[in-house]
mmCIF file of C-alpha atoms and ligand atoms in Angstrom:
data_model
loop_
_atom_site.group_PDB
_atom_site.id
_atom_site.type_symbol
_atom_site.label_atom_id
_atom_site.label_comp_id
_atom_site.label_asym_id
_atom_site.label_seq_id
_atom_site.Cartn_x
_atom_site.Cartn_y
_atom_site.Cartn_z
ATOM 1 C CA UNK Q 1 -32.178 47.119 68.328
ATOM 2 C CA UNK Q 2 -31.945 49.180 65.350
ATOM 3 C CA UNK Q 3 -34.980 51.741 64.891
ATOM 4 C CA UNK Q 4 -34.910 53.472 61.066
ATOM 5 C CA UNK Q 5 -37.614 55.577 61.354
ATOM 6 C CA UNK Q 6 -37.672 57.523 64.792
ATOM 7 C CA UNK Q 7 -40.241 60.274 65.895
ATOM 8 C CA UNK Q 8 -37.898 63.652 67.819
ATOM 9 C CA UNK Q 9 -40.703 64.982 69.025
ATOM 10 C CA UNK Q 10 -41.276 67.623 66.044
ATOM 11 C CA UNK Q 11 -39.253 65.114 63.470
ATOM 12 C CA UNK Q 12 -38.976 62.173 61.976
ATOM 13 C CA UNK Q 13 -35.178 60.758 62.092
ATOM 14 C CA UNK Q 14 -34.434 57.818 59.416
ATOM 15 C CA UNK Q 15 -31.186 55.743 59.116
ATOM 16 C CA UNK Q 16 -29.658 56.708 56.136
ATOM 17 C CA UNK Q 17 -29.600 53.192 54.453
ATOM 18 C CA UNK Q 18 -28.033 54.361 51.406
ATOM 19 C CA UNK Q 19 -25.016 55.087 53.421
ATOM 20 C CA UNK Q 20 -24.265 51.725 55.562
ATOM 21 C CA UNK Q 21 -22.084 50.064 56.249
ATOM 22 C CA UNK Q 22 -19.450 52.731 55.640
ATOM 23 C CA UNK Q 23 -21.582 55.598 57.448
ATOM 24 C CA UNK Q 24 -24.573 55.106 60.142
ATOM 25 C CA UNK Q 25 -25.778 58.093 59.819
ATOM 26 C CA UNK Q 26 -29.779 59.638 60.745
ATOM 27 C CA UNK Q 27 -31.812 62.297 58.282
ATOM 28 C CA UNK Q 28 -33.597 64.598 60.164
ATOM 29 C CA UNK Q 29 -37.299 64.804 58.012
ATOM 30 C CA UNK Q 30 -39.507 67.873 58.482
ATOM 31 C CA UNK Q 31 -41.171 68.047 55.292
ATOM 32 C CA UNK Q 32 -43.882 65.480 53.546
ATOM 33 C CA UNK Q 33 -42.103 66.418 50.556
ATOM 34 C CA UNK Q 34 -38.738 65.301 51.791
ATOM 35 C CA UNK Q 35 -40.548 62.157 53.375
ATOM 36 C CA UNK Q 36 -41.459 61.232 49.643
ATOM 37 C CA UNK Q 37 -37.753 61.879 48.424
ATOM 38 C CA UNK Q 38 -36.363 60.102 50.962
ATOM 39 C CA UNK Q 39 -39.008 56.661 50.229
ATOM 40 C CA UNK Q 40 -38.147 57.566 46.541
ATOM 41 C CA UNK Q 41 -34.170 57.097 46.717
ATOM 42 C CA UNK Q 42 -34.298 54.769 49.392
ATOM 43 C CA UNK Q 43 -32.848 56.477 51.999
ATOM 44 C CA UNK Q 44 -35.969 54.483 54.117
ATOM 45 C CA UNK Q 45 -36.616 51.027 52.354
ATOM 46 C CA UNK Q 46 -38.333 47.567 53.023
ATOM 47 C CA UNK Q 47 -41.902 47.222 52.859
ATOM 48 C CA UNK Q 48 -43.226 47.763 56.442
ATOM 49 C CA UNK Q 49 -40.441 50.848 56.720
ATOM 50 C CA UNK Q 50 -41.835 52.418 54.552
ATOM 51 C CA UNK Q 51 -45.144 52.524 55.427
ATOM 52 C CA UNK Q 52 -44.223 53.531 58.805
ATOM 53 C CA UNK Q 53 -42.412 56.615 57.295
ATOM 54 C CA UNK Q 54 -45.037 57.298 55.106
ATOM 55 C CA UNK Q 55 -47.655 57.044 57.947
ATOM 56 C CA UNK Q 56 -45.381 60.092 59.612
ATOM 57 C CA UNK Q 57 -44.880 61.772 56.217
ATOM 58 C CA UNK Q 58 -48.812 62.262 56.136
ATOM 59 C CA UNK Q 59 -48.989 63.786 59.613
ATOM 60 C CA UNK Q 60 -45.635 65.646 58.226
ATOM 61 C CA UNK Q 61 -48.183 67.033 55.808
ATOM 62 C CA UNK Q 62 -51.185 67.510 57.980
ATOM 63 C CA UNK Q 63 -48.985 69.844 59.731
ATOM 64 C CA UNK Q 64 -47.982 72.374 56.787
ATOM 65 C CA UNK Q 65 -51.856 72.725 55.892
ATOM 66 C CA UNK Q 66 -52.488 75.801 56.625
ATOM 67 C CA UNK Q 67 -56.919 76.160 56.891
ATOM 68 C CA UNK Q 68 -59.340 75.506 59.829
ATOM 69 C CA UNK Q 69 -61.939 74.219 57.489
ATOM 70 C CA UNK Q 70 -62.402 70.801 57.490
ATOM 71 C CA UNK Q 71 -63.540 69.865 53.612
ATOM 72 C CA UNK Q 72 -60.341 72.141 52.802
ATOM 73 C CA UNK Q 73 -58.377 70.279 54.704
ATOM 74 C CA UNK Q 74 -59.131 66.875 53.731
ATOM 75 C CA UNK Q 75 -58.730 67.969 50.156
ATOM 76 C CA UNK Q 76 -55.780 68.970 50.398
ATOM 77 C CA UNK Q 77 -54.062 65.820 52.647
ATOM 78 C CA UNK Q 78 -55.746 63.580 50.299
ATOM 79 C CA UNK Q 79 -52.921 65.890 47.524
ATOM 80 C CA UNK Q 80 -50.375 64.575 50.536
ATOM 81 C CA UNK Q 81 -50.885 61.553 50.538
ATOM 82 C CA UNK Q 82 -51.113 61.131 46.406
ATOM 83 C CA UNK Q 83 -47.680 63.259 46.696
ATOM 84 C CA UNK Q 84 -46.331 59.955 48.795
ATOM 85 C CA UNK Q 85 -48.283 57.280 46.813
ATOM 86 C CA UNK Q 86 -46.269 58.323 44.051
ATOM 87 C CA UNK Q 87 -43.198 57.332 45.607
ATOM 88 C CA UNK Q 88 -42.593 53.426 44.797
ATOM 89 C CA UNK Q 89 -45.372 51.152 43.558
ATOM 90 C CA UNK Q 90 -44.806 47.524 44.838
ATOM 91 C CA UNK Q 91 -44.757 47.855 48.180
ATOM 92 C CA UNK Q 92 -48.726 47.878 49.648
ATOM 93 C CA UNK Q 93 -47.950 48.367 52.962
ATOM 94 C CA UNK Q 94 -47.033 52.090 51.782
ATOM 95 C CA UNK Q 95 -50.671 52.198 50.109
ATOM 96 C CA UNK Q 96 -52.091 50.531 53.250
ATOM 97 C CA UNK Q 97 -50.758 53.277 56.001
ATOM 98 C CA UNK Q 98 -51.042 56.294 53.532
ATOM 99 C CA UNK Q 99 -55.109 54.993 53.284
ATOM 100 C CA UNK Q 100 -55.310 54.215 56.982
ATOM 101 C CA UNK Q 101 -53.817 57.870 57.828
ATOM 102 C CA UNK Q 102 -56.421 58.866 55.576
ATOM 103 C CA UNK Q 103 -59.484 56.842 56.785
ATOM 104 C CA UNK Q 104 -58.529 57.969 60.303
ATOM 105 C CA UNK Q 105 -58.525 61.996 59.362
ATOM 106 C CA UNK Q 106 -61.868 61.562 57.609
ATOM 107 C CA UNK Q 107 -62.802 59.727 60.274
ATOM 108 C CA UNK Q 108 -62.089 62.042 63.378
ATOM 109 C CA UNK Q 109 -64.944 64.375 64.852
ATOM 110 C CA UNK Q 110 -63.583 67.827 66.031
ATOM 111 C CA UNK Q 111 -61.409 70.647 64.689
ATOM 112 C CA UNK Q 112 -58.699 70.464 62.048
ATOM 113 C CA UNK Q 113 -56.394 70.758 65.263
ATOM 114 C CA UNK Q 114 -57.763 67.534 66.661
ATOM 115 C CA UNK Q 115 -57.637 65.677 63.481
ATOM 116 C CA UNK Q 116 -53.717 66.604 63.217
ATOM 117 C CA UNK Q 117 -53.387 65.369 66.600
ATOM 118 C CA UNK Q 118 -55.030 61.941 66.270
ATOM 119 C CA UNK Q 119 -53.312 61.539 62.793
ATOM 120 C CA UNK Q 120 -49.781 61.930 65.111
ATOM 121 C CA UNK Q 121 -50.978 59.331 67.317
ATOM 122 C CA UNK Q 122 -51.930 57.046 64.252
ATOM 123 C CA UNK Q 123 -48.725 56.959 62.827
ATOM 124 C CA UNK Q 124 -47.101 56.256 66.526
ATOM 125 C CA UNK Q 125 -49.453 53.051 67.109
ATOM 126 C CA UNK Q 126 -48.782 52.151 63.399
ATOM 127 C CA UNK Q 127 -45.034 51.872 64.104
ATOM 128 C CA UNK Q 128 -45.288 50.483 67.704
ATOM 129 C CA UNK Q 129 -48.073 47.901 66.461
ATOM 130 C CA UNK Q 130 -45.614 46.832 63.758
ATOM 131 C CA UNK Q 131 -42.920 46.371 66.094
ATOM 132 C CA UNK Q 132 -45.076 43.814 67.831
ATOM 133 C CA UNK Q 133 -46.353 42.465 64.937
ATOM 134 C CA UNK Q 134 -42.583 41.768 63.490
ATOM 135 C CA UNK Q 135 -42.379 40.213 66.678
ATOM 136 C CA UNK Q 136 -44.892 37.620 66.877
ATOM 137 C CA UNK Q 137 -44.118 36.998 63.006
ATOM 138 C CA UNK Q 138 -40.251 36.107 64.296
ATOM 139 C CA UNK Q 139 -41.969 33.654 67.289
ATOM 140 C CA UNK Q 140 -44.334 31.765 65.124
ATOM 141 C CA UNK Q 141 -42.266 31.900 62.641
ATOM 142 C CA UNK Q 142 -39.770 30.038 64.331
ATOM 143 C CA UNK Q 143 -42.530 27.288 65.491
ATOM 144 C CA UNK Q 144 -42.775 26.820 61.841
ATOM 145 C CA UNK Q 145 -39.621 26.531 60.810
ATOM 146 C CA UNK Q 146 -38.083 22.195 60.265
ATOM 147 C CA UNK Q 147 -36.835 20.302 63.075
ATOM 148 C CA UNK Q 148 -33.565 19.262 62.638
ATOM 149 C CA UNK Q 149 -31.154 17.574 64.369
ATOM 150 C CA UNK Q 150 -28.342 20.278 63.868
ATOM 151 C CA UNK Q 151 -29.003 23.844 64.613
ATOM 152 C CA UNK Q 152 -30.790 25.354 61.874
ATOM 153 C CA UNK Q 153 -28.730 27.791 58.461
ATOM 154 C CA UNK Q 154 -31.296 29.593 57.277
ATOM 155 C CA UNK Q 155 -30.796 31.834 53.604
ATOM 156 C CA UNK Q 156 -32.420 35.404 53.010
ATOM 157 C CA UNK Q 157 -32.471 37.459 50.467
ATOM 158 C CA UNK Q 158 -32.323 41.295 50.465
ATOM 159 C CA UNK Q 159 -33.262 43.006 53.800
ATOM 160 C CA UNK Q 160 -36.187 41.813 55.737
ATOM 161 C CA UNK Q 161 -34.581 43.337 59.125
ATOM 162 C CA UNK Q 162 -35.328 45.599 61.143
ATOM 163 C CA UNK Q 163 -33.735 48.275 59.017
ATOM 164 C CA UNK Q 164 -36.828 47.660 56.556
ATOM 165 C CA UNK Q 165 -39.263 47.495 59.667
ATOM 166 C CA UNK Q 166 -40.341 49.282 62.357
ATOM 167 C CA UNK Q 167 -37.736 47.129 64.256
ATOM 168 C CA UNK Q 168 -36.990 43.210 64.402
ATOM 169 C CA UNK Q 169 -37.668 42.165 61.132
ATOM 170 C CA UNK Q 170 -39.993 40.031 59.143
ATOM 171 C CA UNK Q 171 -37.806 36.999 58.105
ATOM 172 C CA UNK Q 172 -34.792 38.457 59.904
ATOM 173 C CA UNK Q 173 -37.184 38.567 62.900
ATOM 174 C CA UNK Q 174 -37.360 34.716 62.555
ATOM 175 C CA UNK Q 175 -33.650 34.475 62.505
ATOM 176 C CA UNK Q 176 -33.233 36.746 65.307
ATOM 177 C CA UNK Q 177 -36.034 34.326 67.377
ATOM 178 C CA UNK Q 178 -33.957 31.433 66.219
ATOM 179 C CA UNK Q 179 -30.516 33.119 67.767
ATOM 180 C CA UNK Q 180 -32.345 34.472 71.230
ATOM 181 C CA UNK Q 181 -33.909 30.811 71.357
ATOM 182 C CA UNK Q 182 -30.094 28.852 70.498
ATOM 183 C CA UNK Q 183 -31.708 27.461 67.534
ATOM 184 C CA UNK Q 184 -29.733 29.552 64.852
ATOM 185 C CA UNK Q 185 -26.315 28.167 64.333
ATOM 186 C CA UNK Q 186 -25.708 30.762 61.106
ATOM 187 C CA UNK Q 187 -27.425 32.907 58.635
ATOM 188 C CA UNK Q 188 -26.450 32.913 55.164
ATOM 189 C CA UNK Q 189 -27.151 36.042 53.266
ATOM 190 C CA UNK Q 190 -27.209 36.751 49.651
ATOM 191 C CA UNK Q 191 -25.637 40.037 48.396
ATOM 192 C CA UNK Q 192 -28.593 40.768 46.364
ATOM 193 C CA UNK Q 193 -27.889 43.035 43.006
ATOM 194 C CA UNK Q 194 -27.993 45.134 42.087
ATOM 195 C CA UNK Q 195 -28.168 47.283 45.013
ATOM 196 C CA UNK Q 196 -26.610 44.761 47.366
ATOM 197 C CA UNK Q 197 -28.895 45.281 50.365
ATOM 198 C CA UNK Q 198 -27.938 42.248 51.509
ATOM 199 C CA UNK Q 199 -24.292 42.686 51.728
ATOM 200 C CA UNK Q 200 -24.854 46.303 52.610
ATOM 201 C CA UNK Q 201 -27.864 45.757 54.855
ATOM 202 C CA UNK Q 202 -28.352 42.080 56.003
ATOM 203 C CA UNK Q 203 -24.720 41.412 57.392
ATOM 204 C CA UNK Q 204 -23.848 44.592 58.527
ATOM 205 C CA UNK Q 205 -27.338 43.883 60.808
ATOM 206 C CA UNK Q 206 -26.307 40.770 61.835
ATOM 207 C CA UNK Q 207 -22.527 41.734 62.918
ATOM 208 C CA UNK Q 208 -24.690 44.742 64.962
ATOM 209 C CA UNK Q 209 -26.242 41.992 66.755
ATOM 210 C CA UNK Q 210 -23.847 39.340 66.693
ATOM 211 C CA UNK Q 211 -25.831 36.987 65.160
ATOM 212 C CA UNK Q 212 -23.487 34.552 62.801
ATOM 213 C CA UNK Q 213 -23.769 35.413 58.801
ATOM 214 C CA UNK Q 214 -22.007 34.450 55.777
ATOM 215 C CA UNK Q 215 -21.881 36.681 52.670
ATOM 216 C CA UNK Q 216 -22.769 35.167 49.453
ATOM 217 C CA UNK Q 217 -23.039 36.282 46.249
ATOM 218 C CA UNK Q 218 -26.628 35.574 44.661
ATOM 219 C CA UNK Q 219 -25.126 33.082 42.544
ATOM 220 C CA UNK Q 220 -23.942 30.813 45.028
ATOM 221 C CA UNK Q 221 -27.155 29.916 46.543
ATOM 222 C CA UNK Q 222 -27.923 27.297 44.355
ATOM 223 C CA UNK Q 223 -24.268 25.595 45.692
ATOM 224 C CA UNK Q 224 -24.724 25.935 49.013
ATOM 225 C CA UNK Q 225 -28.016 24.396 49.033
ATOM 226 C CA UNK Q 226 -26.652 21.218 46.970
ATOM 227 C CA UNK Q 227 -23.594 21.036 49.527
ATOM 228 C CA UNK Q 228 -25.857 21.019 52.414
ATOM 229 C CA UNK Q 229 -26.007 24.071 54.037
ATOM 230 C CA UNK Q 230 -29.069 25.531 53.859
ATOM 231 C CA UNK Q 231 -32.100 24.388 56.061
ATOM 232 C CA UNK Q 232 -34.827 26.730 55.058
ATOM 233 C CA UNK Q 233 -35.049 29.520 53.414
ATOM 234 C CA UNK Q 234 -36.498 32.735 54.653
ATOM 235 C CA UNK Q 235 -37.703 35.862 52.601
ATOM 236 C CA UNK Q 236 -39.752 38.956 53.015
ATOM 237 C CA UNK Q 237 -42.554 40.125 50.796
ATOM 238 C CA UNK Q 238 -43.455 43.619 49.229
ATOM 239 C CA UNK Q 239 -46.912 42.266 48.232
ATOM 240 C CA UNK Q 240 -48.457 39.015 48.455
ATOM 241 C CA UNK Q 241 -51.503 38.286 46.502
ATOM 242 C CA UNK Q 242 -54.600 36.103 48.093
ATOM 243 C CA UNK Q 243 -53.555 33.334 46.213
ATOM 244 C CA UNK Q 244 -49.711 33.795 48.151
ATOM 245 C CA UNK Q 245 -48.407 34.753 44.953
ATOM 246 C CA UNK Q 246 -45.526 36.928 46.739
ATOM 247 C CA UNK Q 247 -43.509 40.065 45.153
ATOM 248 C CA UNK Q 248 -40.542 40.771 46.662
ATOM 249 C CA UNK Q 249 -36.762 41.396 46.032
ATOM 250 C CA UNK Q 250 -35.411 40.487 42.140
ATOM 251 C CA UNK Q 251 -34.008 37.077 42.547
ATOM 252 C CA UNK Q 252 -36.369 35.756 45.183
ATOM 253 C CA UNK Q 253 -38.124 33.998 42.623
ATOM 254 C CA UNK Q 254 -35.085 31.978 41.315
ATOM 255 C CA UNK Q 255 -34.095 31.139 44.507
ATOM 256 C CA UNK Q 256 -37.725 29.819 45.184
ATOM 257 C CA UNK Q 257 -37.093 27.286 42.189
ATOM 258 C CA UNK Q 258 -33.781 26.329 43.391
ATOM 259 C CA UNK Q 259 -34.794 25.414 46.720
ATOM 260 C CA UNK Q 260 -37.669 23.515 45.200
ATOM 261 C CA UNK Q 261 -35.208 21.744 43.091
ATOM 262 C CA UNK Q 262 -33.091 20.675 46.432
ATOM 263 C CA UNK Q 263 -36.402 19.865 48.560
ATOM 264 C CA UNK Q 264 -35.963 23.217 50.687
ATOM 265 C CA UNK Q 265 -38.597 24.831 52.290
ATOM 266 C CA UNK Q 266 -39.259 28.267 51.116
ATOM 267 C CA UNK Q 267 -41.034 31.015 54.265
ATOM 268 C CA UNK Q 268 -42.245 33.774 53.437
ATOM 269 C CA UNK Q 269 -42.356 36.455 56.361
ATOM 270 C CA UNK Q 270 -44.743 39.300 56.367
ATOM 271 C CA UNK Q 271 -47.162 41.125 58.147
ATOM 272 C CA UNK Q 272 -50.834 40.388 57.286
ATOM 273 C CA UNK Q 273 -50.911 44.541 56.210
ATOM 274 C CA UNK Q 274 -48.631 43.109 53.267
ATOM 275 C CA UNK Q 275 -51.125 40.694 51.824
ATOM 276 C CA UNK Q 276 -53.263 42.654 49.213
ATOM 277 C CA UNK Q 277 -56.928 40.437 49.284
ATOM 278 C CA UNK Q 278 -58.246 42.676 46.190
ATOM 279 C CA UNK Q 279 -55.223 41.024 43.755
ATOM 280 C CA UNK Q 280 -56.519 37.677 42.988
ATOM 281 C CA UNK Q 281 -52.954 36.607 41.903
ATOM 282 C CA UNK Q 282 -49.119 37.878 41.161
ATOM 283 C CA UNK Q 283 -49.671 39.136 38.102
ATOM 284 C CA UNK Q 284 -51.678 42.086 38.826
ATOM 285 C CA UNK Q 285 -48.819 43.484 41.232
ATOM 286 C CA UNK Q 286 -47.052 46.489 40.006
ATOM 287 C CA UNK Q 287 -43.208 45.813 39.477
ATOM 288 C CA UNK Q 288 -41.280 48.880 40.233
ATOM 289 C CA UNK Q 289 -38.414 49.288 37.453
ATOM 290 C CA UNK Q 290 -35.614 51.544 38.778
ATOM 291 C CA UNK Q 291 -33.021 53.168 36.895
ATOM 292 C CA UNK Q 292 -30.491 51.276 34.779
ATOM 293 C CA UNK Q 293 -27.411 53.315 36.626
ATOM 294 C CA UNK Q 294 -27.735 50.562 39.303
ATOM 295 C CA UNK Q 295 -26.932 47.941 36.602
ATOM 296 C CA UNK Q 296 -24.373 49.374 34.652
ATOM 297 C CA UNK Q 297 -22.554 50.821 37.817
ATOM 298 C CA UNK Q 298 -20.921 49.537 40.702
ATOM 299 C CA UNK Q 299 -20.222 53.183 42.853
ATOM 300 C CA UNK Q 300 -18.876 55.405 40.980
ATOM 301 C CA UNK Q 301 -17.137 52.344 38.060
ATOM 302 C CA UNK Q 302 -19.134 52.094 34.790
ATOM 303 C CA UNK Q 303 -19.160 47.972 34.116
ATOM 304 C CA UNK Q 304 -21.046 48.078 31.276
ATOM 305 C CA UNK Q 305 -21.051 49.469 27.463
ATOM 306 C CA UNK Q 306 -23.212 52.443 27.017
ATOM 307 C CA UNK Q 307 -24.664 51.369 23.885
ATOM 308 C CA UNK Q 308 -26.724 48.711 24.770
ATOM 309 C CA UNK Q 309 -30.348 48.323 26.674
ATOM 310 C CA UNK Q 310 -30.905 47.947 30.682
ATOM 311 C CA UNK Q 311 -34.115 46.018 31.824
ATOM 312 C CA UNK Q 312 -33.767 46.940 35.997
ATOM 313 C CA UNK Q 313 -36.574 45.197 37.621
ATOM 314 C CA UNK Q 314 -36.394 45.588 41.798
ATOM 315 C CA UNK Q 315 -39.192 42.898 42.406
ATOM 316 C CA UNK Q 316 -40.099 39.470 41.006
ATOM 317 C CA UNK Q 317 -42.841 37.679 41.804
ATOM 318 C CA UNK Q 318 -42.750 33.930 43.083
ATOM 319 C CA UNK Q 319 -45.546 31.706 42.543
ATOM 320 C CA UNK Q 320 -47.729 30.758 45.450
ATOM 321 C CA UNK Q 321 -46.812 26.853 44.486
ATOM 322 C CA UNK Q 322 -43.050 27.010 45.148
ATOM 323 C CA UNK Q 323 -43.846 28.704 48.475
ATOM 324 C CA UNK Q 324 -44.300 26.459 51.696
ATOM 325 C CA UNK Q 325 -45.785 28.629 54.131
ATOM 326 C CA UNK Q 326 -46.575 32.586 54.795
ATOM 327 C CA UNK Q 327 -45.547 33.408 58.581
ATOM 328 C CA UNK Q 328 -47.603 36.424 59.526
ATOM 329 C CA UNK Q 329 -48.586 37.512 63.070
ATOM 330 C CA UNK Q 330 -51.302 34.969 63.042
ATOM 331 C CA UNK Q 331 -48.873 32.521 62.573
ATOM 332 C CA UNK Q 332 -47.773 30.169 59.330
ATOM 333 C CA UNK Q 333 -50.645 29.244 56.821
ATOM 334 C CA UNK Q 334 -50.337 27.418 53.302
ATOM 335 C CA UNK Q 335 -50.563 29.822 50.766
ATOM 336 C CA UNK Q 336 -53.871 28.054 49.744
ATOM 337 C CA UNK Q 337 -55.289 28.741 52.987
ATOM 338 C CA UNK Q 338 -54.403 32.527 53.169
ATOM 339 C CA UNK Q 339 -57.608 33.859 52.335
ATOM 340 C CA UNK Q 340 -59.879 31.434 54.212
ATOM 341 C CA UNK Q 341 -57.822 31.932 57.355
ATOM 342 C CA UNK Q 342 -56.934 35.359 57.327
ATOM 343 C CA UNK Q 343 -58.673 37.694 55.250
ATOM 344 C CA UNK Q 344 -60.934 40.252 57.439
ATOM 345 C CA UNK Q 345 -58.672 39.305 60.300
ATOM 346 C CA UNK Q 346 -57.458 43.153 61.788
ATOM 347 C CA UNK Q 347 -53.962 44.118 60.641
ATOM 348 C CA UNK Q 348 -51.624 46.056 62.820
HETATM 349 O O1 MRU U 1 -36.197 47.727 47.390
HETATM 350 P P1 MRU U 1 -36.276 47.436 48.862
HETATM 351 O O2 MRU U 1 -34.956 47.413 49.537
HETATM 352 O O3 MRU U 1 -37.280 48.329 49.552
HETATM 353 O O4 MRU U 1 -36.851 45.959 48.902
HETATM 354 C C1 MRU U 1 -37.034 45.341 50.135
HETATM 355 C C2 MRU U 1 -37.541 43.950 50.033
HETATM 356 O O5 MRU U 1 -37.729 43.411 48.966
HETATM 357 C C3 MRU U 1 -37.889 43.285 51.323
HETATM 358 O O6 MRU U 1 -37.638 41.912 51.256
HETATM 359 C C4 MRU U 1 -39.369 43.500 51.632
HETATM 360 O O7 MRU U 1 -39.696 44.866 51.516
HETATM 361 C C5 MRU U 1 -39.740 43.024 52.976
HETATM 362 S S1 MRU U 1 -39.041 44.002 54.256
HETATM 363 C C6 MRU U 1 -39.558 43.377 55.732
#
């Protein structure tokens, strides 16, 4: 199993994702201000990652503070964890760990020294309780997933692995279920531009683990499905309203209407941490725009005139309608049914 973020003891060690599949290589993190660099370009990346890394970038932080006194204290991690907040908007579960590492200091009777050591503790159960959770979300998710009479080819988008989780994976943690349990006979896995964490992600995953994938390019999807080849279709989420109005990676929304359009069902896979009750629907998600370079550029090859405008959305939301079911670690629900069934339910 592949772990991104990793605790050393005095560090935190993330997979450098920017650098697969030519280089695995780990980035040794001392720093709460390197944490938020590292969130920021995406060396860490996919929802639940990164609020596992953040959850470790706010002890990271607890640590450099330098007083005894309490209300000093607090002041100043609340600066920490505004300093990490800042990092990338969509994803909640970064705003849900940074908030829980900060409920939990306020929270803790004793010494500044105590609080530093329960906040360490914190952000260990927060990654070991989303390894679990990823799971349980790959089990039930499975459970939920069509009965056919062939085994199942399931299409993702992005990187919903366990490189974007504490471990597992969200809807790669269904796959994987699906390949332990002999139900998977192949993955297919769009490239997803424009910074191709499928290709670069997603397959390079799967060949780790030997679980069958095909490459496709995010244009193809739409073909395979009319030729046959797709069962379901299984995505991730960076935020999902109560309404299951879902943000996640740019394209996931078009490939929502095109397996409406060829009777597919759509899962999405997230923790219950990812649904954010206090948005009513999609539209009051924030869309992270990132820079243009990743449009106009393909490594180091300019593909594009100069003169001309970029609009470089990394998120799109897809309406709760087009979505079958949301697998969390409670299990699958309708989107309609998300807030009656789970909200105030604990999430881990
Ligand atoms: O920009 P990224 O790579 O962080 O986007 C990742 C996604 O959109 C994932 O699908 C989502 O975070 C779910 S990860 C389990």
């Amino acid at each position: 199993m592949l772990y991104p973020v990793m605790w050393q003891g005095d560090r935190v060690s993330l997979i450098d994702q920017n650098r697969l599949p030519a280089m695995y290589a780990r980035v040794e993190i001392r720093r709460s201000e390197d944490m938020a660099v590292a969130i920021k370009t995406m060396i860490v990346r996919g929802a639940p990652a990164i609020g596992v890394a953040a959850a470790y970038g706010m002890y990271l932080g607890a640590r450099e503070i330098q007083t005894n006194k309490r209300e000093d204290f607090l002041a100043q991690l609340a600066k920490v964890g505004d300093l990490l907040k800042a990092t990338r908007p969509t994803a909640v579960n970064l705003f849900w760990a940074i908030d829980r590492m900060l409920k939990t200091a306020r929270q803790t009777v004793g010494s500044v020294e105590a609080i530093k050591t329960v906040m360490l503790e914190t952000a260990q159960n927060i990654q070991e309780e989303d390894l679990q959770t990823c799971q349980a979300i790959g089990d039930r998710g499975l459970e939920a997933l069509p009965n056919t009479p062939n085994k199942l080819r399931l299409l993702t988008h992005c990187n919903a692995g366990a490189l974007a989780t504490a471990g597992y994976g969200t809807a790669l943690g269904i796959v994987r279920s699906a390949w332990r349990d002999r139900r998977l006979e192949r993955l297919y896995a769009d490239e997803t531009r424009p910074r191709l964490q499928g290709a670069k992600l997603t397959s390079w995953e799967c060949a780790q683990d030997g679980i069958p994938v095909t490459l496709i390019t995010d244009s193809m999807a739409a073909h395979c499905m009319q030729r046959g080849l797709i069962d379901a279709v299984v995505v991730g989420a960076d935020r999902i309203a109560a309404n299951g109005d879902t943000a996640n990676k740019i394209g996931t929304y078009s490939l929502a209407i095109v397996a409406r359009a060829h009777s597919i069902p759509f899962f999405v896979a997230a923790p219950l941490s990812t649904v954010d009750f206090g948005l009513p629907d999609g539209t009051g998600i924030p869309i992270e725009e990132r820079d243009p370079s990743e449009i106009y550029q393909i490594g180091e090859t300019r593909i594009a005139p100069t003169d001309i405008e970029f609009y470089n959305p990394s998120f799109d939301v897809t309406p709760a309608a087009l979505i079958t079911a949301i697998v969390t670690e409670y299990g699958s629900v309708a989107p309609a049914d998300l807030k009656t069934q789970l909200q105030g339910k604990p999430s881990g």
